Coordinates of C-alpha atoms in Angstrom, one line a residue:
X1 CA 107.2 14.7 -62.0
X2 CA 108.2 11.0 -62.1
X3 CA 107.1 8.9 -59.1
X4 CA 109.5 8.0 -56.4
X5 CA 111.4 4.8 -57.1
X6 CA 112.2 2.2 -54.4
X7 CA 113.9 -1.2 -54.3
X8 CA 112.2 -3.3 -51.6
X9 CA 113.7 -6.1 -49.5
X10 CA 110.8 -7.8 -47.8
X11 CA 109.4 -10.9 -46.2
X12 CA 106.5 -12.1 -44.0
X13 CA 103.1 -10.2 -43.4
X14 CA 104.8 -6.9 -42.7
X15 CA 106.6 -7.2 -46.1
X16 CA 103.4 -7.9 -47.9
X17 CA 101.4 -5.1 -46.4
X18 CA 104.2 -2.5 -46.7
X19 CA 104.9 -3.5 -50.3
X20 CA 101.2 -2.9 -51.0
X21 CA 101.3 0.4 -49.2
X22 CA 104.1 1.6 -51.5
X23 CA 102.2 0.5 -54.6
X24 CA 99.0 2.1 -53.3
X25 CA 100.9 5.4 -52.9
X26 CA 102.2 5.3 -56.5
X27 CA 105.8 4.4 -55.7
X28 CA 107.7 2.8 -58.6
X29 CA 109.1 -0.6 -57.4
X30 CA 111.5 -1.9 -60.1
X31 CA 112.8 -4.8 -58.0
X32 CA 111.6 -6.8 -55.0
X33 CA 114.1 -9.0 -53.1
X34 CA 112.7 -11.6 -50.8
X35 CA 113.8 -14.8 -49.1
X36 CA 113.5 -18.4 -50.5
X37 CA 110.8 -20.2 -48.5
X38 CA 112.2 -22.8 -46.0
X39 CA 110.5 -26.1 -46.7
X40 CA 111.0 -27.0 -43.0
X41 CA 109.2 -23.9 -41.7
X42 CA 105.4 -23.7 -41.5
X43 CA 104.3 -20.9 -43.8
X44 CA 101.5 -19.3 -41.8
X45 CA 102.2 -15.8 -43.1
X46 CA 101.8 -14.0 -46.4
X47 CA 104.1 -14.5 -49.4
X48 CA 106.0 -11.4 -50.6
X49 CA 107.0 -13.3 -53.7
X50 CA 103.4 -14.2 -54.6
X51 CA 102.3 -10.6 -53.9
X52 CA 105.0 -9.1 -56.1
X53 CA 104.3 -11.6 -58.9
X54 CA 100.6 -10.7 -58.7
X55 CA 101.4 -7.1 -59.3
X56 CA 103.7 -7.9 -62.2
X57 CA 106.9 -6.8 -60.3
X58 CA 110.3 -8.2 -60.9
X59 CA 111.1 -10.4 -57.9
X60 CA 114.3 -12.3 -57.0
X61 CA 115.2 -14.6 -54.1
X62 CA 119.0 -14.6 -53.9
X63 CA 120.5 -16.8 -51.2
X64 CA 122.6 -13.8 -50.1
X65 CA 121.8 -10.1 -50.4
X66 CA 125.2 -8.6 -49.8
X67 CA 126.9 -9.5 -53.1
X68 CA 128.7 -7.2 -55.6
X69 CA 126.3 -8.4 -58.3
X70 CA 123.1 -7.4 -56.5
X71 CA 124.8 -4.1 -55.5
X72 CA 125.5 -3.3 -59.1
X73 CA 122.0 -4.2 -60.1
X74 CA 120.4 -1.9 -57.6
X75 CA 122.9 0.9 -58.3
X76 CA 121.9 0.7 -62.0
X77 CA 118.3 1.0 -61.0
X78 CA 119.0 4.4 -59.3
X79 CA 116.4 4.1 -56.6
X80 CA 115.4 7.0 -54.5
X81 CA 114.8 4.7 -51.5
X82 CA 115.7 1.3 -50.4
X83 CA 113.2 -0.3 -48.0
X84 CA 113.6 -3.4 -45.8
X85 CA 110.4 -4.8 -44.4
X86 CA 111.1 -7.8 -42.3
X87 CA 113.8 -9.0 -44.7
X88 CA 115.8 -11.7 -42.8
X89 CA 119.3 -10.4 -43.3
X90 CA 121.1 -7.2 -42.5
X91 CA 122.0 -5.1 -45.5
X92 CA 125.6 -4.0 -45.8
X93 CA 126.8 -0.4 -46.4
X94 CA 127.3 -0.8 -50.2
X95 CA 123.6 -1.6 -50.6
X96 CA 122.5 1.1 -48.2
X97 CA 124.5 3.7 -50.3
X98 CA 122.8 2.6 -53.5
X99 CA 119.7 4.5 -52.5
X100 CA 120.0 8.2 -53.4
X101 CA 117.7 9.5 -50.7
X102 CA 118.0 6.9 -48.0
X103 CA 117.6 3.3 -46.9
X104 CA 114.9 2.6 -44.3
X105 CA 113.8 -0.3 -42.3
X106 CA 110.5 -1.2 -40.6
X107 CA 111.2 -2.8 -37.2
X108 CA 108.6 -4.6 -35.0
X109 CA 109.1 -2.7 -31.8
X110 CA 109.1 0.8 -30.4
X111 CA 112.7 1.6 -30.8
X112 CA 115.1 2.0 -29.1
X113 CA 113.4 -0.8 -27.1
X114 CA 113.8 -4.4 -28.4
X115 CA 116.4 -3.9 -31.1
X116 CA 117.5 -7.1 -32.9
X117 CA 115.6 -10.4 -33.6
X118 CA 112.1 -11.6 -32.6
X119 CA 111.1 -8.3 -31.0
X120 CA 107.4 -9.3 -30.6
X121 CA 108.3 -12.6 -28.9
X122 CA 110.8 -11.1 -26.6
X123 CA 108.4 -8.3 -25.6
X124 CA 105.8 -10.9 -24.6
X125 CA 108.3 -13.0 -22.7
X126 CA 109.3 -10.0 -20.7
X127 CA 105.7 -9.1 -19.9
X128 CA 105.5 -5.9 -21.8
X129 CA 102.0 -4.4 -22.2
X130 CA 102.9 -2.4 -25.4
X131 CA 104.7 -3.0 -28.6
X132 CA 104.6 -1.4 -32.1
X133 CA 106.3 -0.6 -35.3
X134 CA 109.1 1.9 -36.0
X135 CA 110.3 3.2 -39.4
X136 CA 114.0 4.2 -39.2
X137 CA 117.0 4.9 -41.4
X138 CA 119.4 2.0 -41.7
X139 CA 123.0 2.1 -40.7
X140 CA 125.5 -0.7 -40.4
X141 CA 124.6 -1.3 -36.7
X142 CA 121.3 -3.2 -36.4
X143 CA 118.2 -1.1 -35.8
X144 CA 120.2 1.9 -34.7
X145 CA 119.5 4.6 -37.3
X146 CA 117.5 7.8 -37.0
X147 CA 113.8 7.3 -36.3
X148 CA 111.2 8.7 -38.7
X149 CA 108.0 7.6 -37.0
X150 CA 106.5 4.8 -34.8
X151 CA 103.1 3.5 -33.9
X152 CA 102.3 1.7 -30.6
X153 CA 99.9 -1.2 -30.1
X154 CA 98.7 -2.8 -26.9
X155 CA 99.7 -6.2 -25.7
X156 CA 96.8 -7.7 -23.7
X157 CA 97.4 -10.1 -20.9
X158 CA 96.3 -13.2 -22.9
X159 CA 97.5 -12.1 -26.4
X160 CA 99.8 -14.6 -28.0
X161 CA 102.6 -13.8 -30.4
X162 CA 100.6 -14.3 -33.5
X163 CA 97.9 -11.9 -32.3
X164 CA 100.4 -9.2 -31.4
X165 CA 102.3 -9.7 -34.7
X166 CA 99.0 -9.0 -36.5
X167 CA 98.7 -5.7 -34.6
X168 CA 102.3 -4.8 -35.3
X169 CA 101.6 -5.5 -39.0
X170 CA 98.8 -3.0 -39.1
X171 CA 101.0 -0.5 -37.1
X172 CA 103.7 -0.9 -39.7
X173 CA 101.3 -0.2 -42.6
X174 CA 100.0 2.9 -40.7
X175 CA 103.5 4.2 -40.1
X176 CA 104.6 3.8 -43.7
X177 CA 101.5 5.2 -45.2
X178 CA 101.6 8.4 -43.1
X179 CA 105.4 8.8 -43.5
X180 CA 105.6 8.4 -47.3
X181 CA 104.5 11.8 -48.3
X182 CA 107.1 13.5 -46.2
X183 CA 109.8 11.1 -47.2
X184 CA 109.1 11.8 -50.9
X185 CA 108.9 15.5 -50.3
X186 CA 112.2 15.4 -48.3
X187 CA 110.6 16.8 -45.2
X188 CA 110.4 13.6 -43.0
X189 CA 111.7 14.0 -39.5
X190 CA 114.9 12.2 -38.4
X191 CA 115.1 11.7 -34.6
X192 CA 118.5 10.4 -33.4
X193 CA 118.0 7.1 -31.6
X194 CA 119.6 6.6 -28.2
X195 CA 121.2 3.1 -27.9
X196 CA 119.9 1.7 -24.6
X197 CA 122.0 -0.9 -22.9
X198 CA 120.4 -4.3 -22.6
X199 CA 117.9 -3.7 -25.4
X200 CA 119.5 -5.8 -28.2
X201 CA 118.0 -9.3 -28.5
X202 CA 119.1 -12.3 -30.5
X203 CA 117.2 -14.9 -32.3
X204 CA 115.0 -17.2 -30.2
X205 CA 115.7 -20.9 -30.6
X206 CA 113.3 -23.8 -30.0
X207 CA 115.1 -24.9 -26.9
X208 CA 114.4 -21.4 -25.4
X209 CA 110.8 -22.6 -25.0
X210 CA 111.6 -24.9 -22.1
X211 CA 109.4 -24.1 -19.1
X212 CA 110.9 -23.6 -15.7
X213 CA 107.9 -24.5 -13.5
X214 CA 109.6 -23.1 -10.4
X215 CA 109.2 -19.6 -11.9
X216 CA 106.2 -17.4 -11.0
X217 CA 102.9 -18.3 -12.8
X218 CA 102.9 -15.0 -14.8
X219 CA 106.4 -15.7 -16.2
X220 CA 105.3 -19.1 -17.3
X221 CA 102.2 -17.7 -18.9
X222 CA 104.2 -15.1 -20.7
X223 CA 106.6 -17.7 -22.1
X224 CA 103.7 -19.9 -23.3
X225 CA 102.0 -17.1 -25.2
X226 CA 105.2 -15.7 -26.6
X227 CA 106.1 -19.0 -28.4
X228 CA 102.6 -20.4 -28.9
X229 CA 101.8 -22.0 -32.3
X230 CA 102.6 -21.3 -35.1
X231 CA 105.9 -20.6 -33.3
X232 CA 107.9 -23.6 -31.9
X233 CA 106.0 -23.7 -28.6
X234 CA 106.7 -23.9 -24.9
X235 CA 107.4 -27.3 -23.5
X236 CA 108.0 -29.1 -20.2
X237 CA 108.0 -32.5 -18.5
X238 CA 104.6 -33.5 -17.0
X239 CA 104.5 -36.8 -15.1
X240 CA 107.8 -37.7 -16.8
X241 CA 106.4 -37.1 -20.3
X242 CA 107.3 -34.2 -22.7
X243 CA 104.3 -31.9 -23.2
X244 CA 103.9 -28.9 -25.5
X245 CA 102.1 -26.3 -23.5
X246 CA 100.1 -24.3 -26.1
X247 CA 97.7 -22.1 -24.1
X248 CA 97.3 -21.0 -20.5
X249 CA 95.4 -18.5 -18.4
X250 CA 96.2 -16.9 -15.1
X251 CA 94.0 -18.2 -12.3
X252 CA 92.9 -16.5 -9.2
X253 CA 93.6 -19.7 -7.2
X254 CA 96.6 -20.7 -5.3
X255 CA 98.3 -24.1 -4.9
X256 CA 99.2 -25.8 -1.7
X257 CA 102.9 -25.5 -0.8
X258 CA 105.2 -28.0 -2.5
X259 CA 106.8 -28.7 -5.8
X260 CA 105.3 -27.6 -9.1
X261 CA 102.5 -30.0 -10.2
X262 CA 99.5 -30.4 -12.4
X263 CA 96.2 -31.1 -10.7
X264 CA 92.5 -31.2 -11.6
X265 CA 89.7 -29.2 -10.1
X266 CA 86.1 -28.4 -11.3
X267 CA 86.7 -30.3 -14.5
X268 CA 89.7 -28.3 -15.4
X269 CA 93.5 -28.8 -15.3
X270 CA 95.7 -26.4 -13.3
X271 CA 99.4 -25.9 -12.8
X272 CA 100.8 -24.9 -9.5
X273 CA 103.9 -22.8 -10.2
X274 CA 106.9 -21.8 -8.1
X275 CA 105.3 -18.7 -6.5
X276 CA 102.2 -20.7 -5.3
X277 CA 100.0 -19.1 -7.9
X278 CA 98.2 -21.3 -10.5
X279 CA 97.6 -21.3 -14.3
X280 CA 94.7 -23.0 -16.0
X281 CA 95.9 -25.2 -18.7
X282 CA 93.8 -24.6 -21.8
X283 CA 95.6 -26.5 -24.5
X284 CA 98.5 -29.0 -24.5
X285 CA 99.8 -31.9 -26.6
X286 CA 102.2 -34.8 -26.2
X287 CA 103.8 -37.2 -28.7
X288 CA 100.3 -38.7 -29.4
X289 CA 98.6 -35.4 -30.2
X290 CA 96.3 -33.0 -28.4
X291 CA 95.5 -33.9 -24.8
X292 CA 91.9 -34.1 -23.6
X293 CA 92.3 -31.9 -20.5
X294 CA 88.7 -32.3 -19.3
X295 CA 89.1 -36.1 -19.2
X296 CA 92.5 -35.8 -17.6
X297 CA 91.1 -33.5 -14.9
X298 CA 88.4 -36.1 -14.1
X299 CA 91.1 -38.7 -13.5
X300 CA 93.3 -36.5 -11.3
X301 CA 90.9 -36.4 -8.3
X302 CA 93.0 -36.5 -5.2
X303 CA 96.4 -36.7 -7.0
X304 CA 98.7 -34.6 -9.1
X305 CA 101.3 -35.0 -11.8
X306 CA 104.8 -33.8 -11.1
X307 CA 106.3 -31.1 -13.3
X308 CA 110.0 -30.8 -14.2

């Protein structure tokens, strides 16, 4: 029997690991479609193009996926499956129909929660304690098709987005590896997915990282870790100067009543937030570079910097 054949649309770490999972299972991959690297974006993740080239696969980086030319190419390849692993564009119905046995996507959340863009970042912003990866069939509506399988992962209180994304990448590999035999055999489950209101999220923009210091300390902490480097970062005004707030930790202390402010205590810097609770500031930078917070704490005895 000839091996199953799949065309793969992929990007990022999930794309790399899931492509390797297919190859490890003996799936024939005649074409890999990935995204041209953005020279303005920090490439902190694995390269699907480099991985495909290393395996001697045919790889292309078209500026647009939903073209008649690419549809004809894929149709002529007669794939059993089409997979999308963190590819950055939705695939239209003509491409989905080109796969004889189905087109499937790996999404970085536990569907039907957190459909759409940046699911890991949004989950952290909203204080979730669990995320995961879901393999589902693709339809024309984003992340709305029948679910094959999913794998949860924990989100710890101080996990940042990169750490959670690494867990989700492993979850994606696990889900695909255990689902492939049933997909190939034609016995994989298909669980209809309820579409929950308020669970579709759009792309996060750099300006979404602005901190509202009047919010509760936990909310500020969640935002900071959701967009911590290598993502664009959370930012706010400290003493009239724009700071990037890179890392925080919830503190057991409380701040005296009054406006949000940064103060020093015990050689550390703390932020008093809108609910009266405090965050320890662990890493921050301004236009000049990283800030020596221990030195700053020593200079703040008896005074504080206003936050806005």
